[in-house]
Amino acid sequence: MAAREFDIALFGATGFVGKLTAHYLVEAAPAGARIALAGRSLEKLAAVRAELGPLAAEWPLVQADSTDQESLNALAARTKVVVTTVGPYLRYGFPLVQACAENGTHYADLTGEALFIRDCIDRFGDKAAETGAKIVNSCGFDSIPSDLSVYQLYKRSVADNTGELTDVTLVAFLKGGMSGGTIDSIRALVEAVAEEPAKASVMAHPYSLSPDKSMDPDVGRQSDQALSRASDIDPSLDGWVATFIMGAHNTKIVRRSNGLLGWPYGKNFRYKEVMSAGSSAASPLVAAGIAGGIVATMATGAVLSRVPLGRKLIDRIVPAPGTGPDEKARRNGWFTMRTFAHTTSGAKYKCTFAGKGDPGYQATAVMLGQAGLCLAFDDLPELAGILTPASAMGDALTERLRAADITIEVTPA
């Protein structure tokens, strides 16, 4: 690795989130960091570099295409870390993971696609472990707040000697939009299941990303669907909670972290995520609308995705990939994730993971950028293969994000 030409190569630097990540790396990268911008068009890459100012004026440009395995192999061989924003990953991501796994190159992405991760585990996990590559999925708002919150709750329970984690629930409070890229990723998942219905089991099973099926805890049914009073989770909460659209993915990442770390969270660890519907008199109706709307939208999407006319209709309705809100809207966004944990001794804790900026854009660029810097420059555990943020970078990434003005705090509840 020391002989590699670059510390970080940002693949997809001309896309919406790619540009935001490039701007963040200009601010956050240490002096002397060797950063390259990679993508299909050298002309577009040069235009992005010109927007970044004098600190990035000498950043190299690398032409690479997700459909050209040779170009991706060459990119991976030149750099310590590849950070990629090129999705949907089910459509475009596999060749780059293969290149990084074979070349022993660390990797970070933004995927919220469980089918993609499951296939990466099966196809490239052994090779990545053999070469020492850390392939780290879901390094944005999905799923770093979830993964690091539970990891830090576990660390606090160990430090206090209060036993293993039992029931843990994350409650999401946020203001922000959903990107065209995120919607396109959800659509890719829906279409993949429509083409191969057997894949629905990966989406539905809470332990479908488990590293060892024989070690899965037997804690009964765990559902990602929610509609309940917030006070049922913790007395400090008001109003109602509903299904959190990314909970189905985030919970799988958290459970995979538990497995990769050797199941330290506990044999009775149960985890779910919900979204606050507010505390107004209308919050029960809002919560019901959220929960029902998600189910209806996914079902309608599954039906429409089966026929060409339906897919054309979806194209006309949903935001296009690579689009997003303007700077003012991104700046006005925020998120607060409160995770409530019980332990076997009866102790209760709360982890607050909070930050400013639209979670799907501004905050995601910070998280992805810091994940890339962490993989490139920090002293990390030797664990390699298809990993999660907590298993690959838990403590180091936590400290980086705290230094980047993100609150990560565990307190007694």
CSV table of C-alpha atoms in Angstrom, one decimal:
chain,number,residue,atom,x,y,z
A,1,MET,CA,0.0,0.0,0.0
A,2,ALA,CA,2.8,2.4,0.8
A,3,ALA,CA,3.9,2.3,-2.8
A,4,ARG,CA,0.5,3.2,-4.2
A,5,GLU,CA,0.3,6.3,-6.3
A,6,PHE,CA,-2.8,7.7,-4.5
A,7,ASP,CA,-4.2,7.6,-1.0
A,8,ILE,CA,-7.8,8.0,-2.2
A,9,ALA,CA,-9.4,7.8,-5.6
A,10,LEU,CA,-13.0,9.3,-5.7
A,11,PHE,CA,-14.9,7.3,-8.3
A,12,GLY,CA,-18.0,9.1,-9.6
A,13,ALA,CA,-16.7,12.6,-8.8
A,14,THR,CA,-18.8,14.2,-11.5
A,15,GLY,CA,-22.1,13.0,-10.0
A,16,PHE,CA,-24.2,15.1,-7.5
A,17,VAL,CA,-23.0,13.4,-4.3
A,18,GLY,CA,-19.6,12.8,-5.8
A,19,LYS,CA,-19.1,16.6,-6.3
A,20,LEU,CA,-20.2,17.2,-2.7
A,21,THR,CA,-17.7,14.6,-1.5
A,22,ALA,CA,-14.9,16.1,-3.5
A,23,HIS,CA,-15.6,19.6,-2.1
A,24,TYR,CA,-15.6,18.1,1.4
A,25,LEU,CA,-12.3,16.3,0.8
A,26,VAL,CA,-10.7,19.6,-0.2
A,27,GLU,CA,-11.5,20.9,3.3
A,28,ALA,CA,-10.9,17.8,5.4
A,29,ALA,CA,-8.0,16.0,3.8
A,30,PRO,CA,-4.6,16.5,5.6
A,31,ALA,CA,-1.9,18.4,3.9
A,32,GLY,CA,0.0,16.2,1.4
A,33,ALA,CA,-2.9,13.8,0.9
A,34,ARG,CA,-2.7,12.3,-2.6
A,35,ILE,CA,-6.3,12.4,-4.0
A,36,ALA,CA,-7.4,11.5,-7.5
A,37,LEU,CA,-10.7,12.1,-9.2
A,38,ALA,CA,-12.0,9.2,-11.3
A,39,GLY,CA,-14.9,8.8,-13.8
A,40,ARG,CA,-15.8,8.1,-17.4
A,41,SER,CA,-15.1,11.6,-18.8
A,42,LEU,CA,-11.8,13.4,-18.3
A,43,GLU,CA,-13.4,16.6,-19.6
A,44,LYS,CA,-16.1,16.5,-16.9
A,45,LEU,CA,-13.6,15.5,-14.2
A,46,ALA,CA,-11.5,18.5,-15.2
A,47,ALA,CA,-14.5,20.8,-14.9
A,48,VAL,CA,-15.2,19.4,-11.3
A,49,ARG,CA,-11.5,19.9,-10.4
A,50,ALA,CA,-11.7,23.5,-11.6
A,51,GLU,CA,-14.6,24.2,-9.2
A,52,LEU,CA,-12.6,22.9,-6.2
A,53,GLY,CA,-10.1,25.7,-6.0
A,54,PRO,CA,-6.3,25.9,-5.7
A,55,LEU,CA,-5.9,23.1,-3.2
A,56,ALA,CA,-7.2,20.6,-5.7
A,57,ALA,CA,-5.5,22.1,-8.8
A,58,GLU,CA,-2.9,19.3,-9.0
A,59,TRP,CA,-5.3,16.4,-8.2
A,60,PRO,CA,-4.8,13.7,-10.9
A,61,LEU,CA,-7.7,12.7,-13.1
A,62,VAL,CA,-8.2,9.0,-13.9
A,63,GLN,CA,-10.5,7.7,-16.6
A,64,ALA,CA,-12.4,4.6,-15.5
A,65,ASP,CA,-15.7,3.1,-16.4
A,66,SER,CA,-18.0,0.8,-14.4
A,67,THR,CA,-18.5,-1.3,-17.6
A,68,ASP,CA,-14.7,-1.6,-18.3
A,69,GLN,CA,-13.1,-4.1,-15.9
A,70,GLU,CA,-9.6,-3.4,-17.1
A,71,SER,CA,-9.9,0.3,-16.3
A,72,LEU,CA,-11.2,-0.5,-12.8
A,73,ASN,CA,-8.4,-2.9,-12.2
A,74,ALA,CA,-5.9,-0.3,-13.2
A,75,LEU,CA,-7.6,2.3,-10.9
A,76,ALA,CA,-7.6,-0.1,-7.9
A,77,ALA,CA,-4.0,-1.0,-8.4
A,78,ARG,CA,-2.9,2.7,-8.2
A,79,THR,CA,-4.6,3.7,-4.9
A,80,LYS,CA,-4.9,2.7,-1.3
A,81,VAL,CA,-8.6,3.5,-1.1
A,82,VAL,CA,-11.4,3.8,-3.6
A,83,VAL,CA,-14.4,5.9,-2.5
A,84,THR,CA,-17.4,5.4,-4.9
A,85,THR,CA,-20.7,7.1,-5.4
A,86,VAL,CA,-21.6,5.3,-8.6
A,87,GLY,CA,-24.9,3.6,-8.1
A,88,PRO,CA,-27.3,1.9,-8.1
A,89,TYR,CA,-24.7,-0.6,-7.0
A,90,LEU,CA,-26.7,-3.6,-8.2
A,91,ARG,CA,-26.3,-2.2,-11.7
A,92,TYR,CA,-22.9,-0.7,-11.7
A,93,GLY,CA,-21.0,-1.8,-8.5
A,94,PHE,CA,-19.8,-5.3,-8.9
A,95,PRO,CA,-16.8,-4.8,-11.2
A,96,LEU,CA,-15.2,-2.2,-8.9
A,97,VAL,CA,-15.6,-4.4,-5.8
A,98,GLN,CA,-14.0,-7.2,-7.8
A,99,ALA,CA,-11.1,-5.0,-8.7
A,100,CYS,CA,-10.6,-3.8,-5.2
A,101,ALA,CA,-10.8,-7.3,-3.7
A,102,GLU,CA,-8.3,-8.7,-6.2
A,103,ASN,CA,-5.8,-5.8,-5.7
A,104,GLY,CA,-6.0,-5.6,-1.9
A,105,THR,CA,-7.5,-2.1,-2.2
A,106,HIS,CA,-9.7,-0.6,0.5
A,107,TYR,CA,-13.2,0.5,-0.6
A,108,ALA,CA,-16.1,2.6,0.7
A,109,ASP,CA,-19.5,3.1,-0.9
A,110,LEU,CA,-23.0,4.5,-0.2
A,111,THR,CA,-25.1,1.5,-0.9
A,112,GLY,CA,-28.4,0.8,0.7
A,113,GLU,CA,-28.9,-2.3,-1.3
A,114,ALA,CA,-28.9,-5.5,0.7
A,115,LEU,CA,-29.0,-7.6,-2.4
A,116,PHE,CA,-25.8,-6.0,-3.6
A,117,ILE,CA,-24.0,-6.6,-0.3
A,118,ARG,CA,-25.2,-10.2,-0.1
A,119,ASP,CA,-23.8,-10.9,-3.6
A,120,CYS,CA,-20.5,-9.1,-2.7
A,121,ILE,CA,-20.1,-11.3,0.3
A,122,ASP,CA,-20.7,-14.5,-1.7
A,123,ARG,CA,-18.6,-13.5,-4.7
A,124,PHE,CA,-15.7,-11.5,-3.4
A,125,GLY,CA,-15.6,-11.9,0.4
A,126,ASP,CA,-13.0,-14.7,0.5
A,127,LYS,CA,-10.7,-12.9,-2.0
A,128,ALA,CA,-10.9,-9.6,-0.1
A,129,ALA,CA,-10.1,-11.3,3.1
A,130,GLU,CA,-7.1,-13.0,1.4
A,131,THR,CA,-5.7,-9.8,-0.1
A,132,GLY,CA,-6.4,-7.7,3.0
A,133,ALA,CA,-8.9,-5.5,1.3
A,134,LYS,CA,-11.5,-3.8,3.5
A,135,ILE,CA,-14.6,-3.5,1.4
A,136,VAL,CA,-16.9,-1.3,3.5
A,137,ASN,CA,-20.5,-0.8,2.4
A,138,SER,CA,-23.1,1.8,3.5
A,139,CYS,CA,-20.7,4.6,4.5
A,140,GLY,CA,-23.3,7.4,4.3
A,141,PHE,CA,-26.4,8.4,6.3
A,142,ASP,CA,-27.2,4.8,5.6
A,143,SER,CA,-25.8,3.2,7.6
A,144,ILE,CA,-23.1,5.0,9.7
A,145,PRO,CA,-25.4,6.6,12.3
A,146,SER,CA,-27.1,3.3,13.0
A,147,ASP,CA,-24.0,1.2,13.0
A,148,LEU,CA,-21.8,3.5,15.1
A,149,SER,CA,-24.6,4.3,17.6
A,150,VAL,CA,-25.1,0.7,18.5
A,151,TYR,CA,-21.3,0.1,18.5
A,152,GLN,CA,-20.8,2.9,21.0
A,153,LEU,CA,-23.7,1.7,23.2
A,154,TYR,CA,-22.0,-1.7,23.3
A,155,LYS,CA,-18.6,-0.1,24.2
A,156,ARG,CA,-20.3,1.9,27.0
A,157,SER,CA,-22.0,-1.1,28.5
A,158,VAL,CA,-18.6,-2.9,28.5
A,159,ALA,CA,-16.9,0.1,30.2
A,160,ASP,CA,-19.6,0.2,32.8
A,161,ASN,CA,-19.8,-3.6,33.2
A,162,THR,CA,-23.6,-3.5,32.8
A,163,GLY,CA,-24.0,-6.6,30.8
A,164,GLU,CA,-25.0,-7.3,27.2
A,165,LEU,CA,-27.4,-5.3,25.0
A,166,THR,CA,-30.9,-6.6,24.8
A,167,ASP,CA,-33.7,-4.5,23.3
A,168,VAL,CA,-32.3,-1.5,21.2
A,169,THR,CA,-34.4,0.9,19.2
A,170,LEU,CA,-33.3,3.8,17.0
A,171,VAL,CA,-35.7,6.7,16.6
A,172,ALA,CA,-35.0,9.0,13.6
A,173,PHE,CA,-35.8,12.7,13.7
A,174,LEU,CA,-34.7,14.5,10.5
A,175,LYS,CA,-35.3,17.2,7.9
A,176,GLY,CA,-34.2,16.4,4.4
A,177,GLY,CA,-35.1,15.1,1.0
A,178,MET,CA,-34.6,11.8,-0.7
A,179,SER,CA,-32.1,11.9,-3.5
A,180,GLY,CA,-32.7,10.7,-7.0
A,181,GLY,CA,-29.9,8.2,-6.5
A,182,THR,CA,-31.5,6.8,-3.4
A,183,ILE,CA,-34.8,6.4,-5.1
A,184,ASP,CA,-33.0,4.8,-8.1
A,185,SER,CA,-31.4,2.3,-5.7
A,186,ILE,CA,-34.7,1.4,-4.2
A,187,ARG,CA,-36.1,1.0,-7.7
A,188,ALA,CA,-33.2,-1.3,-8.6
A,189,LEU,CA,-34.0,-3.5,-5.6
A,190,VAL,CA,-37.7,-3.7,-6.5
A,191,GLU,CA,-36.8,-4.6,-10.1
A,192,ALA,CA,-34.4,-7.2,-9.0
A,193,VAL,CA,-37.0,-8.9,-6.8
A,194,ALA,CA,-39.6,-8.6,-9.6
A,195,GLU,CA,-37.2,-10.4,-11.9
A,196,GLU,CA,-36.2,-13.0,-9.3
A,197,PRO,CA,-38.8,-13.4,-6.6
A,198,ALA,CA,-36.5,-15.7,-4.6
A,199,LYS,CA,-34.4,-12.6,-3.8
A,200,ALA,CA,-37.3,-11.3,-1.6
A,201,SER,CA,-36.0,-13.5,1.2
A,202,VAL,CA,-32.8,-11.5,1.4
A,203,MET,CA,-34.8,-8.3,1.7
A,204,ALA,CA,-37.1,-9.7,4.3
A,205,HIS,CA,-34.9,-11.8,6.6
A,206,PRO,CA,-33.3,-9.8,9.4
A,207,TYR,CA,-30.1,-11.8,9.3
A,208,SER,CA,-29.7,-12.1,5.5
A,209,LEU,CA,-26.3,-10.4,5.7
A,210,SER,CA,-25.1,-12.5,8.6
A,211,PRO,CA,-21.5,-13.8,8.3
A,212,ASP,CA,-22.4,-17.1,10.0
A,213,LYS,CA,-26.0,-18.3,9.8
A,214,SER,CA,-25.4,-20.9,12.5
A,215,MET,CA,-24.6,-18.2,15.0
A,216,ASP,CA,-27.8,-16.1,14.4
A,217,PRO,CA,-29.5,-15.3,17.7
A,218,ASP,CA,-32.8,-16.9,18.3
A,219,VAL,CA,-34.8,-13.9,19.6
A,220,GLY,CA,-38.1,-14.4,17.9
A,221,ARG,CA,-39.7,-12.3,15.2
A,222,GLN,CA,-38.1,-8.9,14.3
A,223,SER,CA,-40.0,-6.7,12.0
A,224,ASP,CA,-39.1,-3.4,10.4
A,225,GLN,CA,-42.7,-2.3,10.2
A,226,ALA,CA,-43.8,0.1,12.9
A,227,LEU,CA,-46.8,2.1,14.1
A,228,SER,CA,-46.9,2.8,17.8
A,229,ARG,CA,-46.7,5.5,20.6
A,230,ALA,CA,-43.2,6.9,21.0
A,231,SER,CA,-43.5,6.5,24.8
A,232,ASP,CA,-43.6,2.7,24.3
A,233,ILE,CA,-39.9,3.0,23.4
A,234,ASP,CA,-38.9,5.5,26.1
A,235,PRO,CA,-41.0,7.6,28.5
A,236,SER,CA,-39.1,10.7,27.4
A,237,LEU,CA,-40.6,10.5,23.9
A,238,ASP,CA,-43.8,12.1,22.8
A,239,GLY,CA,-46.1,11.5,19.8
A,240,TRP,CA,-46.0,8.5,17.5
A,241,VAL,CA,-43.5,6.6,15.5
A,242,ALA,CA,-43.7,4.9,12.1
A,243,THR,CA,-41.7,2.7,9.8
A,244,PHE,CA,-38.3,4.2,8.8
A,245,ILE,CA,-37.8,3.6,5.1
A,246,MET,CA,-34.1,2.7,5.5
A,247,GLY,CA,-34.6,0.7,8.7
A,248,ALA,CA,-34.8,-2.5,6.8
A,249,HIS,CA,-31.3,-2.0,5.4
A,250,ASN,CA,-29.7,-0.3,8.5
A,251,THR,CA,-30.8,-3.1,10.8
A,252,LYS,CA,-29.2,-5.7,8.6
A,253,ILE,CA,-25.9,-3.7,8.7
A,254,VAL,CA,-26.0,-3.5,12.5
A,255,ARG,CA,-26.6,-7.2,12.8
A,256,ARG,CA,-23.8,-8.0,10.4
A,257,SER,CA,-21.5,-5.8,12.5
A,258,ASN,CA,-22.4,-7.8,15.6
A,259,GLY,CA,-21.5,-11.0,13.7
A,260,LEU,CA,-18.3,-9.7,12.3
A,261,LEU,CA,-17.1,-8.6,15.7
A,262,GLY,CA,-17.9,-12.0,17.2
A,263,TRP,CA,-21.4,-11.4,18.5
A,264,PRO,CA,-20.4,-9.1,21.4
A,265,TYR,CA,-23.6,-7.2,21.5
A,266,GLY,CA,-25.3,-10.2,23.2
A,267,LYS,CA,-27.1,-13.4,22.6
A,268,ASN,CA,-30.5,-11.7,23.2
A,269,PHE,CA,-29.7,-8.5,21.1
A,270,ARG,CA,-32.8,-7.3,19.4
A,271,TYR,CA,-32.7,-4.2,17.2
A,272,LYS,CA,-35.2,-2.1,15.2
A,273,GLU,CA,-35.5,1.4,13.8
A,274,VAL,CA,-38.4,3.8,13.6
A,275,MET,CA,-39.1,7.3,12.5
A,276,SER,CA,-40.7,10.1,14.5
A,277,ALA,CA,-44.1,11.3,13.2
A,278,GLY,CA,-44.0,14.3,15.5
A,279,SER,CA,-45.9,15.0,18.7
A,280,SER,CA,-48.9,17.1,17.4
A,281,ALA,CA,-52.5,15.9,17.7
A,282,ALA,CA,-52.3,14.7,14.1
A,283,SER,CA,-49.2,12.5,14.7
A,284,PRO,CA,-51.1,9.2,14.9
A,285,LEU,CA,-52.6,9.9,11.4
A,286,VAL,CA,-49.2,11.0,10.1
A,287,ALA,CA,-47.6,7.9,11.5
A,288,ALA,CA,-50.3,5.7,9.9
A,289,GLY,CA,-49.9,7.5,6.6
A,290,ILE,CA,-46.1,7.0,6.6
A,291,ALA,CA,-46.4,3.3,7.5
A,292,GLY,CA,-49.1,2.6,5.0
A,293,GLY,CA,-47.6,4.7,2.3
A,294,ILE,CA,-44.3,2.9,2.4
A,295,VAL,CA,-46.0,-0.5,2.0
A,296,ALA,CA,-48.3,0.8,-0.8
A,297,THR,CA,-45.4,2.4,-2.6
A,298,MET,CA,-43.2,-0.7,-2.5
A,299,ALA,CA,-46.1,-2.9,-3.7
A,300,THR,CA,-47.0,-0.5,-6.5
A,301,GLY,CA,-43.4,-0.3,-7.6
A,302,ALA,CA,-43.1,-4.0,-7.6
A,303,VAL,CA,-46.1,-4.3,-9.9
A,304,LEU,CA,-45.1,-1.5,-12.3
A,305,SER,CA,-41.5,-2.8,-12.5
A,306,ARG,CA,-42.7,-6.0,-14.1
A,307,VAL,CA,-43.7,-4.3,-17.4
A,308,PRO,CA,-42.0,-1.8,-19.8
A,309,LEU,CA,-44.9,0.6,-19.6
A,310,GLY,CA,-44.8,0.6,-15.8
A,311,ARG,CA,-41.1,1.3,-15.8
A,312,LYS,CA,-41.6,4.3,-18.2
A,313,LEU,CA,-44.2,5.6,-15.8
A,314,ILE,CA,-41.8,5.4,-12.9
A,315,ASP,CA,-39.2,7.3,-15.0
A,316,ARG,CA,-41.7,10.1,-15.4
A,317,ILE,CA,-42.6,10.3,-11.7
A,318,VAL,CA,-39.4,9.9,-9.6
A,319,PRO,CA,-36.5,12.3,-9.4
A,320,ALA,CA,-33.7,11.5,-11.8
A,321,PRO,CA,-30.4,10.0,-10.5
A,322,GLY,CA,-27.7,12.6,-10.0
A,323,THR,CA,-30.2,15.3,-8.9
A,324,GLY,CA,-30.6,16.9,-5.5
A,325,PRO,CA,-31.6,20.0,-3.6
A,326,ASP,CA,-29.9,23.4,-3.9
A,327,GLU,CA,-27.3,24.6,-1.4
A,328,LYS,CA,-29.8,26.4,0.8
A,329,ALA,CA,-32.0,23.3,1.2
A,330,ARG,CA,-28.9,21.2,1.9
A,331,ARG,CA,-27.7,23.6,4.6
A,332,ASN,CA,-31.2,23.8,6.3
A,333,GLY,CA,-31.4,20.1,6.7
A,334,TRP,CA,-30.6,18.3,10.0
A,335,PHE,CA,-30.8,14.9,11.7
A,336,THR,CA,-30.9,13.6,15.2
A,337,MET,CA,-30.9,9.8,15.7
A,338,ARG,CA,-31.6,8.7,19.3
A,339,THR,CA,-30.9,5.1,20.1
A,340,PHE,CA,-32.3,3.6,23.3
A,341,ALA,CA,-30.7,0.5,24.7
A,342,HIS,CA,-31.5,-1.9,27.6
A,343,THR,CA,-28.9,-4.3,29.0
A,344,THR,CA,-29.1,-7.6,30.8
A,345,SER,CA,-28.3,-5.9,34.2
A,346,GLY,CA,-31.3,-3.5,33.8
A,347,ALA,CA,-29.2,-0.5,32.8
A,348,LYS,CA,-30.5,1.9,30.2
A,349,TYR,CA,-28.6,4.1,27.8
A,350,LYS,CA,-29.3,6.6,25.1
A,351,CYS,CA,-26.9,7.3,22.1
A,352,THR,CA,-27.5,10.6,20.4
A,353,PHE,CA,-26.0,10.9,16.9
A,354,ALA,CA,-26.8,14.3,15.4
A,355,GLY,CA,-25.6,16.8,12.9
A,356,LYS,CA,-26.5,19.7,10.6
A,357,GLY,CA,-27.1,19.5,6.9
A,358,ASP,CA,-29.4,17.5,4.7
A,359,PRO,CA,-28.7,13.9,5.8
A,360,GLY,CA,-28.8,12.4,2.3
A,361,TYR,CA,-26.5,14.9,0.8
A,362,GLN,CA,-24.4,17.3,3.0
A,363,ALA,CA,-24.1,14.9,6.0
A,364,THR,CA,-23.5,11.9,3.7
A,365,ALA,CA,-20.6,13.7,2.0
A,366,VAL,CA,-19.0,14.2,5.4
A,367,MET,CA,-19.5,10.6,6.5
A,368,LEU,CA,-18.3,9.1,3.2
A,369,GLY,CA,-15.3,11.5,3.0
A,370,GLN,CA,-14.3,10.7,6.6
A,371,ALA,CA,-14.7,7.0,5.9
A,372,GLY,CA,-12.3,7.3,3.0
A,373,LEU,CA,-9.8,9.3,5.1
A,374,CYS,CA,-10.1,6.8,7.9
A,375,LEU,CA,-9.3,3.8,5.6
A,376,ALA,CA,-6.4,5.7,4.1
A,377,PHE,CA,-4.7,7.1,7.1
A,378,ASP,CA,-5.8,5.5,10.4
A,379,ASP,CA,-4.5,2.5,12.3
A,380,LEU,CA,-7.4,0.1,12.0
A,381,PRO,CA,-8.1,-3.5,13.1
A,382,GLU,CA,-6.7,-6.2,10.8
A,383,LEU,CA,-10.2,-7.5,9.9
A,384,ALA,CA,-10.6,-7.7,6.1
A,385,GLY,CA,-13.3,-8.8,3.7
A,386,ILE,CA,-16.8,-7.4,3.1
A,387,LEU,CA,-17.2,-5.2,6.2
A,388,THR,CA,-19.4,-2.7,7.8
A,389,PRO,CA,-18.4,0.8,9.2
A,390,ALA,CA,-18.4,-0.3,12.8
A,391,SER,CA,-16.5,-3.6,12.2
A,392,ALA,CA,-13.9,-1.9,10.0
A,393,MET,CA,-13.4,1.5,11.6
A,394,GLY,CA,-15.6,1.7,14.8
A,395,ASP,CA,-13.6,3.8,17.2
A,396,ALA,CA,-11.4,5.6,14.6
A,397,LEU,CA,-14.4,6.7,12.5
A,398,THR,CA,-16.3,7.8,15.6
A,399,GLU,CA,-13.5,10.2,16.6
A,400,ARG,CA,-13.2,11.5,13.1
A,401,LEU,CA,-16.9,12.3,12.9
A,402,ARG,CA,-16.9,14.0,16.3
A,403,ALA,CA,-14.0,16.2,15.1
A,404,ALA,CA,-16.2,17.0,12.1
A,405,ASP,CA,-18.9,18.5,14.3
A,406,ILE,CA,-21.1,15.5,14.4
A,407,THR,CA,-22.5,14.7,17.9
A,408,ILE,CA,-22.0,11.1,19.0
A,409,GLU,CA,-22.8,10.8,22.7
A,410,VAL,CA,-23.8,8.0,25.0
A,411,THR,CA,-25.6,8.8,28.3
A,412,PRO,CA,-27.6,6.9,30.9
A,413,ALA,CA,-31.3,7.0,30.0
